[in-house]
Coordinates of N, CA and C in Angstrom, one line a residue:
M269 N 105.1 103.7 52.8 CA 104.9 103.8 53.7 C 103.6 104.4 54.3
P270 N 102.4 103.8 55.2 CA 101.2 104.7 55.6 C 102.1 105.9 56.6
R271 N 101.4 107.0 56.3 CA 101.6 108.5 56.7 C 101.6 108.3 58.6
G272 N 100.9 107.6 58.9 CA 101.3 107.5 60.3 C 102.6 106.9 60.9
D273 N 103.1 105.8 59.8 CA 104.7 105.5 60.4 C 105.7 106.3 59.7
L274 N 105.7 107.6 59.0 CA 106.6 108.4 59.0 C 107.3 108.8 60.1
P275 N 108.5 109.3 60.2 CA 109.3 109.3 61.5 C 109.9 110.7 61.5
I276 N 109.0 111.8 61.8 CA 108.8 113.3 61.3 C 109.0 114.2 62.9
Y277 N 108.7 113.7 64.2 CA 108.8 114.4 65.4 C 109.7 114.3 66.2
S278 N 110.3 115.4 66.6 CA 111.4 115.3 67.3 C 111.5 115.2 68.4
I279 N 112.5 114.5 69.8 CA 111.4 114.3 71.1 C 111.3 115.3 71.5
G280 N 111.9 116.9 71.5 CA 111.5 117.9 71.8 C 110.0 118.1 71.4
A281 N 109.6 117.9 70.4 CA 108.2 118.4 69.8 C 107.4 117.3 70.3
V282 N 107.7 116.0 71.0 CA 107.1 115.0 71.7 C 106.5 115.6 72.9
E283 N 107.9 116.4 73.8 CA 107.6 116.9 74.7 C 106.9 117.9 75.1
R284 N 106.6 119.0 73.8 CA 105.7 119.7 74.0 C 104.3 119.7 73.7
M285 N 104.1 118.7 73.0 CA 102.8 118.1 72.6 C 102.3 117.2 73.3
L286 N 103.1 116.5 74.4 CA 102.2 115.5 75.3 C 102.6 116.1 76.7
G287 N 103.2 117.0 77.1 CA 103.7 117.4 78.2 C 104.5 116.5 79.0
I288 N 105.2 115.6 78.4 CA 106.3 114.2 79.0 C 107.5 114.9 79.1
P289 N 108.3 114.9 79.7 CA 109.7 115.5 80.1 C 110.1 114.2 78.9
A290 N 111.2 114.9 78.3 CA 112.4 114.4 77.2 C 112.9 113.0 77.9
A291 N 113.6 113.3 78.9 CA 114.2 112.3 79.8 C 113.1 110.8 80.6
T292 N 111.8 111.5 80.5 CA 111.0 110.2 80.9 C 110.5 109.2 79.5
V293 N 110.7 110.0 78.7 CA 110.3 109.5 77.1 C 111.4 108.4 77.2
R294 N 112.7 108.7 76.9 CA 114.1 108.0 77.1 C 114.0 107.1 77.7
N295 N 113.5 107.1 79.2 CA 113.6 106.1 80.0 C 112.6 105.0 79.9
W296 N 111.2 105.1 79.3 CA 110.2 104.8 79.0 C 111.0 103.9 78.0
E297 N 111.5 104.1 77.0 CA 111.8 103.6 75.7 C 113.1 102.5 76.4
E298 N 114.2 102.9 77.3 CA 115.1 102.3 77.8 C 114.2 100.9 78.8
R299 N 113.4 101.4 79.6 CA 112.6 100.1 80.3 C 111.6 99.2 79.6
Y300 N 110.8 99.8 79.0 CA 110.0 99.2 78.6 C 109.9 98.4 76.9
K301 N 110.2 99.1 76.1 CA 110.8 98.9 74.7 C 109.5 98.6 74.2
L302 N 108.8 99.6 74.1 CA 107.4 99.6 73.3 C 107.3 100.7 72.3
V303 N 107.9 101.7 72.5 CA 107.9 102.9 71.6 C 109.2 103.7 71.6
N304 N 109.8 102.8 70.1 CA 110.8 103.1 70.1 C 111.1 103.7 68.7
P305 N 111.4 105.1 68.8 CA 111.4 105.9 67.6 C 113.1 105.5 67.1
E306 N 112.9 106.0 65.6 CA 113.8 105.8 64.8 C 115.2 106.9 64.9
R307 N 116.4 106.6 64.5 CA 117.3 107.2 64.9 C 117.8 107.9 63.5
S308 N 117.8 109.3 63.5 CA 118.3 109.6 62.2 C 120.0 109.3 62.3
G309 N 120.1 109.8 61.0 CA 122.1 109.5 60.8 C 122.8 110.3 61.8
G310 N 122.1 111.2 62.0 CA 123.0 112.5 63.6 C 122.7 111.8 64.9
G311 N 122.1 110.9 65.1 CA 121.7 110.2 66.3 C 120.6 110.4 67.1
H312 N 119.7 111.8 66.3 CA 118.2 112.2 66.6 C 116.9 111.2 66.7
R313 N 116.4 111.2 67.8 CA 115.0 110.6 68.1 C 113.9 111.0 67.0
L314 N 113.6 110.5 66.3 CA 112.4 110.6 65.1 C 111.0 110.1 65.8
Y315 N 110.0 110.7 65.8 CA 108.8 109.9 66.2 C 107.9 109.7 65.1
T316 N 106.8 108.6 65.1 CA 106.0 108.7 64.3 C 105.1 109.1 64.9
R317 N 103.9 109.3 64.1 CA 102.5 110.1 64.6 C 101.5 108.7 65.7
A318 N 101.7 107.7 64.6 CA 101.5 106.4 65.8 C 102.2 106.6 66.8
Q319 N 103.4 106.8 67.3 CA 104.1 106.8 68.4 C 103.7 107.5 69.4
V320 N 103.4 108.8 68.7 CA 102.8 110.1 69.6 C 101.5 109.6 70.3
D321 N 100.7 108.4 69.5 CA 99.6 108.5 69.7 C 99.7 107.6 71.0
Q322 N 100.6 106.3 71.0 CA 101.1 105.6 72.0 C 101.3 106.2 73.1
L323 N 102.3 107.4 73.1 CA 102.7 107.9 74.4 C 101.7 108.7 75.0
R324 N 100.7 109.1 74.1 CA 99.3 109.7 74.7 C 98.8 108.5 75.2
F325 N 98.5 107.7 74.9 CA 98.0 106.4 75.6 C 98.3 106.5 77.1
V326 N 99.9 106.2 76.9 CA 100.7 105.8 78.4 C 100.2 107.2 79.4
K327 N 100.2 108.4 79.1 CA 99.9 109.4 79.6 C 98.7 109.4 80.3
E328 N 97.6 109.1 79.3 CA 96.2 109.5 79.6 C 96.2 108.0 80.7
R329 N 96.7 107.1 81.0 CA 96.3 106.0 81.9 C 97.2 106.8 83.3
L330 N 98.2 107.4 83.2 CA 98.7 107.7 84.4 C 98.3 108.8 84.9
D331 N 97.8 109.9 84.0 CA 96.8 110.7 84.8 C 95.4 110.0 85.2
R332 N 94.9 109.2 85.1 CA 94.2 108.3 86.1 C 94.2 107.4 87.3
G333 N 96.0 107.7 87.3 CA 96.3 106.9 88.6 C 97.3 105.6 88.3
L334 N 97.5 105.2 87.3 CA 98.0 104.0 86.9 C 99.2 104.5 87.0
Q335 N 100.5 103.3 87.3 CA 101.8 103.3 87.8 C 102.5 103.2 86.2
P336 N 103.9 103.7 86.2 CA 103.9 103.6 84.1 C 104.4 102.1 83.8
A337 N 104.4 101.5 84.9 CA 104.6 99.7 84.4 C 103.4 99.3 84.2
E338 N 102.2 99.3 84.8 CA 101.0 99.2 84.7 C 100.3 99.7 83.4
A339 N 100.8 101.0 83.0 CA 100.4 101.8 81.8 C 101.0 101.2 80.5
H340 N 102.2 100.5 80.5 CA 102.7 99.7 79.6 C 102.4 98.6 79.0
R341 N 102.0 98.1 80.0 CA 101.6 96.7 80.0 C 100.3 96.7 79.1
L342 N 99.6 97.9 79.6 CA 98.2 98.0 78.8 C 98.5 98.6 77.4
L343 N 99.6 99.2 77.3 CA 100.1 99.5 75.9 C 100.3 98.5 75.2
G344 N 101.1 97.6 75.7 CA 101.3 96.4 74.8 C 100.5 95.6 74.7
E345 N 99.4 95.4 75.0 CA 98.3 94.5 75.0 C 97.6 95.4 74.2
R346 N 97.3 96.5 73.5 CA 96.3 97.3 72.8 C 97.4 97.1 71.6
L347 N 98.7 96.9 71.7 CA 99.5 97.0 70.5 C 99.8 95.7 69.9
E348 N 99.2 94.8 70.6 CA 98.8 93.0 70.0 C 97.7 93.0 69.6
L349 N 97.2 93.8 69.9 CA 95.7 93.7 69.5 C 95.3 94.4 68.4
G350 N 96.6 95.3 68.0 CA 96.4 96.4 66.9 C 95.2 97.7 66.7
G351 N 95.5 97.9 68.5 CA 94.3 98.7 68.6 C 94.5 100.4 68.2
D352 N 93.3 101.0 67.9 CA 93.8 102.3 67.3 C 93.7 103.1 68.7
F353 N 95.0 104.3 68.4 CA 95.4 105.6 69.5 C 95.0 106.8 69.0
G354 N 93.9 106.7 68.1 CA 93.7 108.3 68.1 C 92.8 108.7 68.8
S355 N 93.2 110.4 68.8 CA 92.9 111.2 69.5 C 91.6 111.3 70.2
M356 N 91.2 112.1 70.8 CA 89.6 111.8 71.5 C 89.2 113.1 70.8
D357 N 90.2 114.3 70.6 CA 89.8 115.3 70.2 C 89.5 115.6 68.9
Q358 N 89.3 115.0 67.6 CA 89.9 115.2 66.4 C 88.6 115.8 65.9
G359 N 87.6 115.8 66.3 CA 86.3 116.5 65.6 C 86.0 118.0 66.1
E360 N 87.5 118.4 67.0 CA 87.3 120.0 67.5 C 87.9 120.5 66.1
S361 N 87.1 121.9 65.6 CA 87.6 122.7 64.5 C 89.1 123.4 65.4
A362 N 89.9 123.4 64.3 CA 91.6 124.1 64.5 C 91.1 125.9 64.8
P363 N 91.9 126.2 65.8 CA 92.0 127.7 66.3 C 92.5 128.4 65.2
R364 N 91.8 129.7 64.4 CA 92.9 130.4 64.2 C 94.1 130.9 64.4
L365 N 95.1 130.0 64.6 CA 96.2 130.7 64.9 C 96.7 130.9 63.3
L366 N 98.2 131.7 63.7 CA 98.4 132.6 62.6 C 100.1 131.7 62.2
I367 N 100.3 131.2 61.1 CA 101.1 130.5 60.8 C 102.3 131.2 59.7
L368 N 103.5 131.3 59.6 CA 104.4 132.1 59.0 C 105.0 130.9 58.1
L369 N 104.8 131.2 57.0 CA 105.4 129.9 55.9 C 106.3 130.9 55.0
A370 N 107.7 130.5 54.9 CA 108.8 131.0 54.6 C 109.3 129.7 53.3
E371 N 108.6 130.1 51.8 CA 108.7 129.3 51.3 C 109.4 130.3 49.8
R372 N 110.6 129.6 49.3 CA 110.8 130.4 47.9 C 110.0 130.4 46.8
D373 N 109.5 129.0 46.9 CA 108.7 128.6 45.5 C 107.2 129.5 45.7
P374 N 106.8 130.0 44.6 CA 105.3 130.8 44.5 C 104.5 129.6 44.5
Y375 N 104.6 128.9 43.3 CA 103.7 127.6 43.2 C 103.2 126.6 44.5
A376 N 104.6 126.4 45.3 CA 104.5 125.5 46.3 C 103.7 126.2 47.8
A377 N 104.3 127.4 47.8 CA 103.8 128.3 48.7 C 102.5 128.5 48.5
E378 N 101.7 128.9 47.6 CA 100.0 128.8 47.3 C 99.5 127.5 47.7
Y379 N 100.3 126.6 46.9 CA 99.7 125.1 47.2 C 99.5 124.8 49.1
A380 N 100.5 125.3 49.9 CA 100.3 125.1 51.3 C 99.9 125.5 51.4
E381 N 99.7 127.3 51.3 CA 98.8 128.1 52.1 C 97.0 128.0 51.9
F382 N 96.7 127.0 50.8 CA 95.4 127.0 50.1 C 95.1 125.8 51.7
F383 N 96.0 125.0 51.6 CA 95.5 123.4 52.7 C 95.1 124.5 54.1
L384 N 96.3 125.0 54.4 CA 96.3 125.6 55.7 C 95.3 126.6 56.1
R385 N 94.6 127.4 54.8 CA 93.8 127.9 55.1 C 92.2 127.2 55.1
T386 N 92.7 126.3 54.7 CA 91.2 125.6 54.5 C 91.0 125.0 55.5
E387 N 91.8 124.6 56.7 CA 91.3 124.2 58.0 C 91.3 125.5 58.8
G388 N 91.4 126.8 58.3 CA 91.1 127.5 59.3 C 92.4 128.5 60.0
Y389 N 93.3 128.5 59.3 CA 94.5 128.8 59.9 C 94.8 130.4 59.3
E390 N 95.0 131.0 59.8 CA 95.7 132.4 59.2 C 97.0 132.3 58.4
V391 N 97.5 132.6 57.3 CA 98.8 132.4 56.6 C 99.3 133.5 56.4
V392 N 100.6 133.8 56.6 CA 101.3 135.1 56.2 C 102.6 134.5 55.5
L393 N 102.9 135.0 54.2 CA 103.7 134.8 53.3 C 105.1 135.4 53.4
A394 N 106.6 134.4 53.3 CA 107.7 135.3 53.3 C 108.3 134.7 52.2
P395 N 108.6 135.0 50.8 CA 109.3 134.8 50.1 C 111.3 134.7 50.2
D396 N 111.6 135.4 51.2 CA 113.1 135.0 51.3 C 113.1 134.9 53.0
A397 N 114.5 134.8 53.6 CA 115.0 134.6 55.1 C 114.4 136.1 55.8
D398 N 114.9 136.9 54.8 CA 114.9 138.2 55.5 C 113.5 138.8 56.1
D399 N 112.5 138.4 54.8 CA 111.0 138.8 54.8 C 110.7 138.3 56.1
A400 N 111.0 137.0 55.9 CA 110.3 136.1 57.2 C 110.9 136.3 58.2
A401 N 111.9 137.0 58.5 CA 112.3 137.5 59.9 C 111.6 138.7 60.4
S402 N 111.6 139.6 59.7 CA 111.0 141.0 59.8 C 109.4 140.5 60.0
K403 N 108.7 139.5 59.5 CA 107.1 139.2 59.4 C 106.8 138.9 60.7
F404 N 108.1 138.0 61.3 CA 107.9 137.0 62.6 C 107.7 138.3 63.6
E405 N 108.6 138.8 63.7 CA 109.1 140.5 64.6 C 107.6 141.3 64.9
Q406 N 106.9 141.1 63.4 CA 106.0 141.9 63.4 C 104.7 141.4 63.9
L407 N 104.5 139.9 63.6 CA 103.4 139.4 63.4 C 103.0 138.6 64.9
L408 N 104.6 137.8 65.5 CA 104.5 136.8 66.1 C 103.7 135.6 65.9
P409 N 104.2 135.0 64.8 CA 103.2 133.9 64.5 C 103.0 132.6 65.4
Q410 N 102.6 131.4 65.7 CA 102.7 130.7 66.6 C 103.2 129.3 66.1
L411 N 103.8 129.4 64.8 CA 104.2 128.3 64.0 C 104.8 129.1 63.0
A412 N 106.2 128.5 62.4 CA 106.6 128.6 61.7 C 107.0 127.5 60.7
V413 N 106.8 127.5 59.0 CA 107.3 126.4 58.4 C 108.2 127.0 57.5
I414 N 109.3 126.4 57.6 CA 110.5 127.0 56.6 C 111.2 125.8 55.9
E415 N 111.3 126.4 54.2 CA 111.8 125.7 53.2 C 113.5 125.9 53.4
L416 N 114.0 124.7 53.6 CA 115.1 124.7 54.2 C 116.5 125.4 53.2
L417 N 116.1 125.3 51.7 CA 116.8 125.8 50.5 C 116.4 127.5 50.4
I418 N 115.9 127.7 51.3 CA 115.2 129.4 51.1 C 116.4 130.2 51.0
S419 N 116.5 131.3 50.2 CA 117.5 132.4 50.2 C 119.0 131.5 50.1
G420 N 119.3 130.7 49.1 CA 120.5 129.9 49.0 C 120.5 129.3 50.0
G421 N 119.7 128.5 50.7 CA 120.0 127.5 51.4 C 120.0 127.8 53.0
T422 N 119.5 129.2 53.2 CA 119.5 129.8 54.5 C 118.5 129.2 55.6
G423 N 117.9 128.2 55.4 CA 116.4 128.1 55.8 C 116.7 127.5 57.4
A424 N 118.1 126.4 57.6 CA 118.1 126.1 59.1 C 118.5 127.3 59.9
A425 N 119.4 128.3 59.2 CA 119.8 129.5 59.9 C 118.3 130.1 60.4
L426 N 117.4 130.3 59.2 CA 116.4 131.1 60.1 C 115.5 130.3 60.7
C427 N 115.7 129.2 60.8 CA 114.9 128.3 62.1 C 115.6 128.6 63.3
R428 N 116.7 128.5 63.0 CA 117.6 128.9 64.6 C 117.4 130.2 65.3
R429 N 117.3 131.2 64.1 CA 117.3 132.2 64.6 C 115.9 132.6 64.9
L430 N 114.7 132.2 64.5 CA 113.3 132.0 64.6 C 113.0 131.5 66.4
K431 N 113.9 130.4 66.3 CA 113.4 129.5 67.7 C 114.0 130.3 69.0
E432 N 115.5 131.0 68.3 CA 116.3 132.0 69.6 C 115.3 133.1 70.1
A433 N 114.5 133.4 68.9 CA 113.6 134.8 69.1 C 112.2 134.4 69.4
G434 N 111.9 133.0 69.8 CA 110.9 132.7 70.4 C 109.9 132.5 69.9
V435 N 110.1 131.9 68.4 CA 108.8 131.3 67.4 C 108.6 129.7 68.5
P436 N 106.9 129.5 69.0 CA 106.8 128.3 69.6 C 107.1 127.3 69.1
V437 N 107.0 127.1 67.6 CA 107.0 125.8 67.0 C 107.6 125.7 65.3
C438 N 108.7 125.4 65.4 CA 109.2 125.3 63.7 C 108.9 123.9 63.0
L439 N 108.4 123.8 61.9 CA 108.6 122.5 61.3 C 109.7 123.1 59.8
A440 N 110.3 122.5 59.4 CA 111.5 122.5 58.7 C 110.9 121.7 57.1
I441 N 110.8 122.1 56.3 CA 110.3 121.4 55.0 C 111.7 121.5 53.7
S442 N 111.9 120.2 52.8 CA 112.7 120.5 52.0 C 112.6 119.4 50.9
T443 N 113.1 119.3 49.5 CA 112.9 118.7 48.7 C 114.6 117.6 49.1
L444 N 115.1 118.2 50.0 CA 116.5 117.1 50.6 C 115.8 116.2 51.4
D445 N 116.4 115.2 51.6 CA 116.4 114.5 53.1 C 117.3 115.4 54.1
A446 N 117.1 116.3 54.7 CA 117.5 116.8 55.4 C 117.3 117.1 56.9
R447 N 117.2 115.7 57.2 CA 116.6 115.9 58.9 C 117.4 116.2 59.9
D448 N 118.9 115.5 59.6 CA 119.6 115.7 60.9 C 119.6 117.5 60.8
Q449 N 119.8 118.0 59.7 CA 120.3 119.8 59.5 C 119.1 120.3 60.0
A450 N 117.8 119.8 59.9 CA 116.7 120.7 60.8 C 116.5 120.7 62.1
L451 N 116.6 119.3 62.6 CA 116.8 119.1 63.7 C 118.1 120.0 64.8
A452 N 118.8 119.4 64.0 CA 120.1 120.4 65.0 C 119.7 122.3 64.5
A453 N 119.2 122.2 63.7 CA 118.8 124.0 64.0 C 117.7 124.6 64.8
G454 N 117.1 123.0 65.2 CA 116.1 123.4 66.4 C 114.7 123.3 65.9
A455 N 114.5 122.7 64.7 CA 112.9 122.4 64.1 C 112.4 121.2 65.0
D456 N 111.3 121.8 65.2 CA 110.3 120.5 66.2 C 109.9 119.4 65.0
A457 N 110.0 119.6 63.6 CA 109.6 118.3 62.8 C 110.3 118.6 61.6
F458 N 110.3 117.5 60.8 CA 110.7 117.5 59.7 C 109.7 116.8 58.4
L459 N 109.7 117.6 57.4 CA 108.8 116.8 56.2 C 109.6 117.1 55.1
Q460 N 109.4 116.1 53.9 CA 110.1 116.1 53.0 C 109.4 116.3 51.7
K461 N 110.0 117.2 51.1 CA 109.0 117.6 49.6 C 108.9 116.7 48.6
P462 N 107.9 116.0 47.8 CA 106.6 117.1 47.6 C 105.5 116.7 48.9
L463 N 105.0 117.7 49.5 CA 104.3 117.5 50.8 C 103.1 117.1 50.4
D464 N 102.8 115.6 51.1 CA 101.2 115.2 51.5 C 100.6 116.1 51.9
P465 N 99.5 116.6 51.4 CA 98.3 117.3 52.2 C 98.2 116.9 53.3
L466 N 97.9 116.0 53.6 CA 97.0 115.5 54.4 C 98.1 115.4 55.8
Q467 N 99.1 115.0 55.6 CA 100.2 114.5 56.4 C 100.6 116.2 57.0
F468 N 101.1 117.1 55.9 CA 101.2 118.3 55.8 C 100.2 119.0 57.2
V469 N 99.1 119.0 56.6 CA 98.0 119.6 58.0 C 98.1 118.7 59.4
S470 N 98.5 117.7 59.1 CA 98.3 116.5 60.3 C 99.4 117.2 61.2
T471 N 100.9 117.0 60.6 CA 101.9 117.5 61.2 C 101.8 119.2 62.0
V472 N 100.9 119.7 61.1 CA 100.7 121.4 61.8 C 99.8 121.1 62.8
K473 N 98.9 120.5 62.6 CA 97.9 120.5 64.1 C 98.4 119.9 65.1
D474 N 99.4 118.7 64.6 CA 100.0 118.1 65.9 C 100.8 119.2 66.8
L475 N 101.5 119.7 65.7 CA 102.6 120.4 66.6 C 102.0 121.7 67.0
L476 N 100.8 122.0 66.9 CA 99.9 123.0 67.4 C 98.8 122.4 68.5
G477 N 98.8 121.5 68.6 CA 98.0 120.9 70.0 C 96.6 120.2 69.3
K478 N 96.5 120.7 68.0 CA 95.3 119.8 67.4 C 95.2 118.8 66.4
S479 N 94.8 117.7 66.8 CA 95.3 116.6 66.0 C 93.9 116.5 64.6
A480 N 94.2 116.1 63.3 CA 93.1 116.1 62.6 C 93.7 114.7 61.3
F481 N 94.6 113.9 62.0 CA 95.4 112.7 61.2 C 94.0 112.2 60.8
L482 N 93.2 111.6 61.6 CA 92.1 110.6 60.8 C 90.6 111.7 60.4
Q483 N 90.5 113.2 60.4 CA 89.5 113.6 60.2 C 89.1 113.7 58.7

């Protein structure tokens, strides 16, 4: 499956990324039937990178004064032509934001940290859930990447704990297909391991508001 077709973003993440209320996104889905997310086994909507760009296309047209029906008509025409919905800001460099990486496997942690630092992010590692919670309180990172199997499988509880404590964004990862568990715990997106470097970095940038998917 092409990277842009992976359903990984929750509707809450889409709302935060694009500034479109979740209720509006659901209404557009039912009314215009153009951006149709996948449903997880638990019924959660999951959007692909391409669908996020399609919704961004609609929002940009609304910001220019078009009505939703007209914006979706243009979206339909663009889809029929196989148009490119890539973001306009892909050439911008990533800000030096802090990411908390809670990963039990030291080799996987080193691998993920390398790619995040290559993109200009600051990274703090936590090998277990208690250390992750402590470092969050001390450093207040902008995003937490949490391996769901950390500390004997307490990653979901850690994700829920950090979201309640105010972490802006949580990306859950796991070797298991645990999308429903991740979304139920408040995760903004889920990726299954082994991580594809480009997909991983692109997801982080999307969630933080800086897309480099085609960079």
